[in-house]
CSV table of C-alpha atoms in Angstrom, one decimal:
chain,number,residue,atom,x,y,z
A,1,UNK,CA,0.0,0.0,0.0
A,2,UNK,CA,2.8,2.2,1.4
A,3,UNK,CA,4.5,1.7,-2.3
A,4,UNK,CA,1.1,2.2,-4.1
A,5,UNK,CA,0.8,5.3,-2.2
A,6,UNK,CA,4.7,6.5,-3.0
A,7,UNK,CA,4.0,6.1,-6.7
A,8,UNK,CA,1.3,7.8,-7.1
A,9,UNK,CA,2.9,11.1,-4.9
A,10,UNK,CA,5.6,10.5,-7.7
A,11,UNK,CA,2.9,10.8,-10.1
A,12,UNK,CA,1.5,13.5,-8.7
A,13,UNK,CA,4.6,15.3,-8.5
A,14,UNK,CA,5.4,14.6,-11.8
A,15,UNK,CA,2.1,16.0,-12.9
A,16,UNK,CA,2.7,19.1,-11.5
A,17,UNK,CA,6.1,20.0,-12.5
A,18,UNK,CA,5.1,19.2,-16.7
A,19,UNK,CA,2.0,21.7,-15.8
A,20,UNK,CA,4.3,24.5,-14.0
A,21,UNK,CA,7.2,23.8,-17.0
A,22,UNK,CA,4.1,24.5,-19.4
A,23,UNK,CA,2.4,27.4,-17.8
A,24,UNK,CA,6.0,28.9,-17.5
A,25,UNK,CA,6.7,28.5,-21.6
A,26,UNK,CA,3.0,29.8,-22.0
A,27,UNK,CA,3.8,33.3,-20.4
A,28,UNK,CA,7.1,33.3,-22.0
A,29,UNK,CA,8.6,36.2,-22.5
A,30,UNK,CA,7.3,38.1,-19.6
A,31,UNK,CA,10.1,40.1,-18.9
A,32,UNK,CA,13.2,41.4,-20.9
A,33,UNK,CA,15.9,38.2,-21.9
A,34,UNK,CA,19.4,38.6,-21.8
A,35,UNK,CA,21.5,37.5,-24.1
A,36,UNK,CA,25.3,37.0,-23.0
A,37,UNK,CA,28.0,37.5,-25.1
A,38,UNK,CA,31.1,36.3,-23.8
A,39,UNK,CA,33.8,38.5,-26.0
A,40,UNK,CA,33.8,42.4,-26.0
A,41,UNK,CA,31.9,44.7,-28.0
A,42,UNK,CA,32.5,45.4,-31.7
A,43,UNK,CA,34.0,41.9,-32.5
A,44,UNK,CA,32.4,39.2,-35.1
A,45,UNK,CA,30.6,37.6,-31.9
A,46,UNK,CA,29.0,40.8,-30.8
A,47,UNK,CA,28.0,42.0,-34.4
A,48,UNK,CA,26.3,38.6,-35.2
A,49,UNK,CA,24.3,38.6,-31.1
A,50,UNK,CA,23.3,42.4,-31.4
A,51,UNK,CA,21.8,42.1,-34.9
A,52,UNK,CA,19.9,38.9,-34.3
A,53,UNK,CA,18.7,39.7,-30.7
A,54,UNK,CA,17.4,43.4,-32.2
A,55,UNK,CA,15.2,41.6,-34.6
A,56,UNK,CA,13.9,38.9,-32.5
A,57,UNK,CA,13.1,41.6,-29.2
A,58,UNK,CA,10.6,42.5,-31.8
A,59,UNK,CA,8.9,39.5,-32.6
A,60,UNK,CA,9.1,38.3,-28.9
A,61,UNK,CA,7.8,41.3,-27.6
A,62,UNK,CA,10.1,41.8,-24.6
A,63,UNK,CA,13.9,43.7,-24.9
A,64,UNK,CA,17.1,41.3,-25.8
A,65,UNK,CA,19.8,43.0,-23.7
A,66,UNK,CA,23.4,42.3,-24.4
A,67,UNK,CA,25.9,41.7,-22.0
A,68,UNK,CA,29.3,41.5,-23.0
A,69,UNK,CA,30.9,39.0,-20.5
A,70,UNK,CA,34.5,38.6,-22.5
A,71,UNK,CA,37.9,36.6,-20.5
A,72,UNK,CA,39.2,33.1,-20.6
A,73,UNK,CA,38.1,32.7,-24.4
A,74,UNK,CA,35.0,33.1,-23.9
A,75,UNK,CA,34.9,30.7,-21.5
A,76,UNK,CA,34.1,33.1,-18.8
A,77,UNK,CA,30.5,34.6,-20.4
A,78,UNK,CA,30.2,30.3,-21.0
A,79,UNK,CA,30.0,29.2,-17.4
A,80,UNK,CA,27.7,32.4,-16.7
A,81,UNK,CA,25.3,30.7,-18.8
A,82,UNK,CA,25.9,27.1,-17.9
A,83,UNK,CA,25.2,28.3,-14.2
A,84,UNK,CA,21.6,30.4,-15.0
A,85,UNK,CA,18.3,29.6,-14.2
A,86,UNK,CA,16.7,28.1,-16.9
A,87,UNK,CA,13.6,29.8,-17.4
A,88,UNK,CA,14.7,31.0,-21.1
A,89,UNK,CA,15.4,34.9,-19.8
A,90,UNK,CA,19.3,33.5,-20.1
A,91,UNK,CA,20.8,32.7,-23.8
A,92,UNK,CA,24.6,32.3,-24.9
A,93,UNK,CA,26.1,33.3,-28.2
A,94,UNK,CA,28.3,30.4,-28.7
A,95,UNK,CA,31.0,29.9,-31.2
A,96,UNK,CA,33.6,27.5,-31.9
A,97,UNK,CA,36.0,29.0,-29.5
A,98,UNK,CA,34.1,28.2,-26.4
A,99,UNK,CA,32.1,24.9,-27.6
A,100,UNK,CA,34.4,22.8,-29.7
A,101,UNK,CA,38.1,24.2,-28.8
A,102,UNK,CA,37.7,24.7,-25.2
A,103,UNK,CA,36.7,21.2,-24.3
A,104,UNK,CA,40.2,20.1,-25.1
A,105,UNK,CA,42.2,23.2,-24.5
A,106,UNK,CA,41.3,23.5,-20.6
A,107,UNK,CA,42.2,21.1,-18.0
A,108,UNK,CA,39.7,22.5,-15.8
A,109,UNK,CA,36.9,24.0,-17.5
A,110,UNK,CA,33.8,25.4,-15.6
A,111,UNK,CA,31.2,24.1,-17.7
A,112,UNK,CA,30.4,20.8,-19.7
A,113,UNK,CA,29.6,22.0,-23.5
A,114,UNK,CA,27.1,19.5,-24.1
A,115,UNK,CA,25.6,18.2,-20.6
A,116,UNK,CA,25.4,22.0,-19.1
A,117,UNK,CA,23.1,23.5,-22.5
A,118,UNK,CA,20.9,22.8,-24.4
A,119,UNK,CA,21.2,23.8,-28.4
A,120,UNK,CA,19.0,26.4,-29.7
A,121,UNK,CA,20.2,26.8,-33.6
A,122,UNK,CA,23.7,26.9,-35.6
A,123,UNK,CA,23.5,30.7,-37.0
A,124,UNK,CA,26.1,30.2,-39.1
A,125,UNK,CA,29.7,29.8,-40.3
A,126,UNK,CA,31.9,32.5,-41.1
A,127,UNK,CA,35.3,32.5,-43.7
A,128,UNK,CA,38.6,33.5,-41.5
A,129,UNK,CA,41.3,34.8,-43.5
A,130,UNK,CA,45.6,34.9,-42.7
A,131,UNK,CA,46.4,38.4,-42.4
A,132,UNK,CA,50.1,40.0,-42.1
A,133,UNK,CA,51.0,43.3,-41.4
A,134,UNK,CA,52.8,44.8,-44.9
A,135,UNK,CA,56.2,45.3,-43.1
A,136,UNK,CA,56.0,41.3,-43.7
A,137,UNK,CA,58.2,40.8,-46.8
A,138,UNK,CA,55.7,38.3,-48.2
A,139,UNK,CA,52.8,38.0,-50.7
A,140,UNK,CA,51.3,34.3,-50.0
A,141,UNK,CA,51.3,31.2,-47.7
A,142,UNK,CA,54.1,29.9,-49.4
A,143,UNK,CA,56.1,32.7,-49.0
A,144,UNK,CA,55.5,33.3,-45.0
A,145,UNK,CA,56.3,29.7,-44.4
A,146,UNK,CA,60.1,30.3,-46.1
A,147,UNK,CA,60.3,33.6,-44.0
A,148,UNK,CA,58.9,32.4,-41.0
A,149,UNK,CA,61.2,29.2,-41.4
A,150,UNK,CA,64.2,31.6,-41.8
A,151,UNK,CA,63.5,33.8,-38.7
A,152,UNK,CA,62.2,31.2,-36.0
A,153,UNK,CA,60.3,32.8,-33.3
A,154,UNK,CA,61.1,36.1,-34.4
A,155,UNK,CA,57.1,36.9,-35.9
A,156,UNK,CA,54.4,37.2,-33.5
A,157,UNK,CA,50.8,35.9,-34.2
A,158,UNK,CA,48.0,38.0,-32.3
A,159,UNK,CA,44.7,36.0,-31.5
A,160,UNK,CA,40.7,37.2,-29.4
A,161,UNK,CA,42.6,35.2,-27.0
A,162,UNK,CA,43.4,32.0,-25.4
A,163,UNK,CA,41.5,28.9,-26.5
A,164,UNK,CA,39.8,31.3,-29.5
A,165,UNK,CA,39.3,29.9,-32.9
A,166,UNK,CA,42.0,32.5,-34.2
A,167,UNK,CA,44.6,30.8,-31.7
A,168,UNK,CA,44.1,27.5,-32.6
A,169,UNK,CA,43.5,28.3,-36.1
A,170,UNK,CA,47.1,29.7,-35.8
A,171,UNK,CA,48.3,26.9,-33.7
A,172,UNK,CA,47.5,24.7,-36.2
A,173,UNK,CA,49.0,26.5,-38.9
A,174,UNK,CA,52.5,26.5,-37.0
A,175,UNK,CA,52.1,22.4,-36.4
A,176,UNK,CA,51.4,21.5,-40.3
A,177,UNK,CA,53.6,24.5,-41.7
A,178,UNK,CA,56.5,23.4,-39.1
A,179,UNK,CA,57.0,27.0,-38.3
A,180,UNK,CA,58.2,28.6,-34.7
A,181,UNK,CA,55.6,31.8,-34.2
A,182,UNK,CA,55.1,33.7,-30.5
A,183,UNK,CA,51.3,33.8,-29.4
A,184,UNK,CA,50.1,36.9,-28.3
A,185,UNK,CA,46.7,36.6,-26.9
A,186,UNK,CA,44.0,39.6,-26.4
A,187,UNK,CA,40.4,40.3,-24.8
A,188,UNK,CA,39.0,39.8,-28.4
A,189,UNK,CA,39.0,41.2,-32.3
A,190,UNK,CA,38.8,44.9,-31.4
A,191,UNK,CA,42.4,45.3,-29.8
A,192,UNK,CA,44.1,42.6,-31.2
A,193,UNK,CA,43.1,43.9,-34.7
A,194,UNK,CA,44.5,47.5,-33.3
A,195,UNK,CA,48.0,45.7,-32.5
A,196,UNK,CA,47.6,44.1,-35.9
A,197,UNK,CA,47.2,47.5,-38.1
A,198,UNK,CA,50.0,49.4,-35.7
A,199,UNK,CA,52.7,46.3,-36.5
A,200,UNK,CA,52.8,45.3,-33.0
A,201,UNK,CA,52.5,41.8,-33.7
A,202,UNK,CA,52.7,40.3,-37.2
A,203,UNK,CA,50.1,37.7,-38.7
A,204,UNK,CA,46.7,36.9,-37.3
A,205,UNK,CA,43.7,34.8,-37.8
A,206,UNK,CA,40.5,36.3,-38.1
A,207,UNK,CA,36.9,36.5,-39.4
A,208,UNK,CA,36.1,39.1,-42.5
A,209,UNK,CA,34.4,41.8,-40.3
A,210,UNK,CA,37.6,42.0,-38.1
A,211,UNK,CA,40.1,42.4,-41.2
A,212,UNK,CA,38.2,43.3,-44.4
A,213,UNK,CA,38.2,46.7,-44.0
A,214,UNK,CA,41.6,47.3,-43.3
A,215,UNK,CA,42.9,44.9,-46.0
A,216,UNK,CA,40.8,46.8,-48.4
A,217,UNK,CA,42.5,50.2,-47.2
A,218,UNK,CA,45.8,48.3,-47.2
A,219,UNK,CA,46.8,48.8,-43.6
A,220,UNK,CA,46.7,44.9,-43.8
A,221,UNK,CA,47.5,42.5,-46.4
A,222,UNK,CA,45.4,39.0,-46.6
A,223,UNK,CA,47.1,35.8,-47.6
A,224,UNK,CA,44.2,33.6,-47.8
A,225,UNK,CA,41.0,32.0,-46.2
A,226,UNK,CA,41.4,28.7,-44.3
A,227,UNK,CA,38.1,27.6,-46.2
A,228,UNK,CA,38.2,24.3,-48.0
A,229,UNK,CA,37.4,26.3,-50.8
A,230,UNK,CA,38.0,30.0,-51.9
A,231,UNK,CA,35.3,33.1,-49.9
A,232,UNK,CA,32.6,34.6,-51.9
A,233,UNK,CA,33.8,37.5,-50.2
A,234,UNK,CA,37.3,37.6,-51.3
A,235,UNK,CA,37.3,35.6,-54.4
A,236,UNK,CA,40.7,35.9,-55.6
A,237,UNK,CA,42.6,35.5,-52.2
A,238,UNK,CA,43.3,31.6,-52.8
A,239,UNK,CA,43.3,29.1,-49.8
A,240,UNK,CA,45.5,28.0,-47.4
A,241,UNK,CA,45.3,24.5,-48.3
A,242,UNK,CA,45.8,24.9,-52.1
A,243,UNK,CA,48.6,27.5,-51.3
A,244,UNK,CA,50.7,24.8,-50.0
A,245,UNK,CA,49.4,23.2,-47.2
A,246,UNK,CA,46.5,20.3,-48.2
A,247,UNK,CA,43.4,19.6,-45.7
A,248,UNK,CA,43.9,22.7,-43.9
A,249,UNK,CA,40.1,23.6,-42.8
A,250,UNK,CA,38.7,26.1,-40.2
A,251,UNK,CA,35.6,27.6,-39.8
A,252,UNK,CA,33.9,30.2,-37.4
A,253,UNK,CA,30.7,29.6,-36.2
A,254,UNK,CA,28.0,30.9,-34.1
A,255,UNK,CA,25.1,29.3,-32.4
A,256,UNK,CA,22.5,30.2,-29.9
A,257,UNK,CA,22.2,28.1,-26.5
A,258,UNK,CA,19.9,27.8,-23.5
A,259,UNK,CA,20.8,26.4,-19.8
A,260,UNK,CA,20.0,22.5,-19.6
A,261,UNK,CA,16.9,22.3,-18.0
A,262,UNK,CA,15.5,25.3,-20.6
A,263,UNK,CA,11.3,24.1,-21.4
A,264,UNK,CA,11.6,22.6,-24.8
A,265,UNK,CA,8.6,25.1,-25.9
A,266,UNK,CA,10.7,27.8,-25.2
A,267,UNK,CA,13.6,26.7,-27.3
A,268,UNK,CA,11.4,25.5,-30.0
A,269,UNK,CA,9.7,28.8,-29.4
A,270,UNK,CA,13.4,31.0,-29.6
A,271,UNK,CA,14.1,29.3,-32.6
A,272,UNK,CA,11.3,29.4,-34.3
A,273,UNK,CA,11.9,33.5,-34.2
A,274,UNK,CA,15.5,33.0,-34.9
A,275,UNK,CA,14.8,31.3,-38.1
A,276,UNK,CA,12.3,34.5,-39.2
A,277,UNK,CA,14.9,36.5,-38.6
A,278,UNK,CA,17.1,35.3,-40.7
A,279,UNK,CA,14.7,34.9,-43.8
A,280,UNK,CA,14.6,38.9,-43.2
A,281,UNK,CA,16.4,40.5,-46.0
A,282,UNK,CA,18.3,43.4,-44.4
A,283,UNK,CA,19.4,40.1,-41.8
A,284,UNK,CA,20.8,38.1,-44.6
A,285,UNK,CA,22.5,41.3,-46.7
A,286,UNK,CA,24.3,42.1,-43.2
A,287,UNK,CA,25.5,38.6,-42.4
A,288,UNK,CA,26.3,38.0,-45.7
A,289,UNK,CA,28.2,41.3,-45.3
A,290,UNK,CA,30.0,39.3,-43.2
A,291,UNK,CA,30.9,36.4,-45.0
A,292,UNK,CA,28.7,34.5,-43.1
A,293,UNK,CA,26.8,31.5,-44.2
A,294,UNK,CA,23.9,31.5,-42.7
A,295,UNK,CA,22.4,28.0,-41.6
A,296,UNK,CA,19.6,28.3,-39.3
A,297,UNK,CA,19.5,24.1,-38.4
A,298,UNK,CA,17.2,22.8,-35.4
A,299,UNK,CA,18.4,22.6,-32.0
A,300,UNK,CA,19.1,18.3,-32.7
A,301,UNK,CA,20.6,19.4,-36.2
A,302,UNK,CA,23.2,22.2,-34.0
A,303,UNK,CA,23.8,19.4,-31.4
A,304,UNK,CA,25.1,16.8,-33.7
A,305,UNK,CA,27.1,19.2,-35.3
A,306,UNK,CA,29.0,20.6,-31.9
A,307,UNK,CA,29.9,17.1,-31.4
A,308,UNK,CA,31.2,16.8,-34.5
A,309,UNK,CA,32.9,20.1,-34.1
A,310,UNK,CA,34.4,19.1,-30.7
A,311,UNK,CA,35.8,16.0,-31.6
A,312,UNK,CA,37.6,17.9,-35.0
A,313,UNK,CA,39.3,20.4,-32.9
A,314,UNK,CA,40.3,18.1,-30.1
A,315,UNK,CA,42.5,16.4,-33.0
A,316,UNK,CA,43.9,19.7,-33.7
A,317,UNK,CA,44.7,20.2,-30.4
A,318,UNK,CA,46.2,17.1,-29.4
A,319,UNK,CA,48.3,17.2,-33.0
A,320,UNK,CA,49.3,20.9,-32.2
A,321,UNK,CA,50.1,20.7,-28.6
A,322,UNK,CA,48.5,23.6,-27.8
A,323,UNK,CA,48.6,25.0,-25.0
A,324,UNK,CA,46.4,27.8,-22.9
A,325,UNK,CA,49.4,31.1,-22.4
């Protein structure tokens, strides 16, 4: 009987939670959502999270607010997120830097990528092209790897910072190309790009909005895109694996996450608003402003492709040996 009894208070229980989980996605959005952004204003990250959470704060009917929460990566801005309520007022820009490199980078990090969120939609991918300042001597891939060859550990590659996808991109580059460079990291693409332009440090690894407009008022000069094949954006720069260096691939990406725990409604429900967005035409003339290919998949669709993404860049890392400065 006592059993009886115990099941059906488990029942009961049970009941009531689904009911409370539903009412609560019912009267979703009754208050303003944040959206964290964990690298500093003005870089590729911020851009992407600013324009898509203005355009769905309309369609929601409640304020996105932004908050920058750059450091460690963006691993800090990560943990933030991992460690919110979910209720669905909490969402993460994610990228490749803080859900496919990180889980391999850091020893200790705060958060589990998959077991502490739950996958809203891939945004999209982004082209990242080599860069070197133009008091680099050189006018290709090919050409870098002989000077850098001749001058080990005299050229210094700037990256958004330690465990970002510009550091491992450049990581990577040094393991295949067998060249010696000095990392120096920063809090994200808005100083480091200023270091870059002033000659500070040398070569550097970034997305199209970071670099294209000072390679286009030749305060920079681009080498090539690690795409597997050559940028809409930049047709004629060619790629780094045709220029020397075969199967070189990396991408940038963005995604939206939710806390695990997040009602399912309400993520079905966020990205159901994402995906209008993204049909909107100023939307897709911006991002593809930004050489970004725009994807829009389903929160199983973005899942399956973070594991897919975690398990490429742990073989980078492992084959690099990088290491967090």
């Amino acid at each position: 009987m006592r059993s009886l009894i115990s099941r059906r208070a488990l029942l009961a229980a049970l009941g009531l939670a689904f009911a409370a989980g539903g009412a609560l996605a019912q009267a979703w959005p009754a208050k303003p959502i944040r959206l964290v952004i964990p690298f500093p204003a003005g870089g590729s990250t911020d851009v992407v999270g600013r324009l898509i959470g203005e355009k769905i704060s309309h369609s929601l009917g409640q304020p996105v607010v932004v908050d920058n929460r750059a450091g460690a990566g963006g691993t800090t801005g990560s943990d933030l997120v991992a460690k919110s309520a979910p209720d669905g007022y909490t969402l993460l820009m994610a990228t490749s830097s803080t859900h496919a490199i990180a889980p391999s980078l850091y020893a200790r990090l705060p958060y589990d990528p998959v077991r502490d969120f739950m996958p809203v939609t891939l945004l999209g991918t982004a082209t990242i092209l080599m860069v070197v300042h133009p008091s680099v001597p050189a006018k290709n891939v090919s050409e870098f790897i002989a000077l850098a060859k001749s001058r080990p550990g005299q050229f210094m590659f700037g990256s958004t910072g330690n465990g970002s996808v510009s550091h491992l991109t450049a990581e990577y580059f040094k393991s295949v190309a067998g060249v010696d460079l000095q990392h120096v990291p920063y809090k994200g693409d808005s100083p480091m790009t200023i270091d870059l332009v002033a000659g500070r440090v040398q070569l550097a690894f970034g997305t199209a909005v970071a670099f294209l407009p000072h390679v286009q008022s030749g305060k920079l000069n681009a080498l090539a895109v690690t795409d597997a094949k050559p940028s809409p954006i930049a047709p004629r720069l060619p790629t780094v694996a045709a220029s020397g260096l075969p199967n070189f691939e990396a991408l940038q990406w963005f995604g939206l996450l939710a806390p695990a725990g997040t009602p399912r409604e309400i993520v079905a429900r966020v990205h159901a608003e994402v995906a209008k967005a993204l049909q909107l035409p100023e939307v897709q003339e911006k991002l593809q402003g930004l050489d970004m290919q725009v994807t829009g998949s389903n929160p199983e669709a973005f899942g399956n492709f973070m594991r897919a993404e975690q398990a490429k860049w742990g073989r980078i890392v492992k084959d690099s040996g990088a290491k967090v400065d």
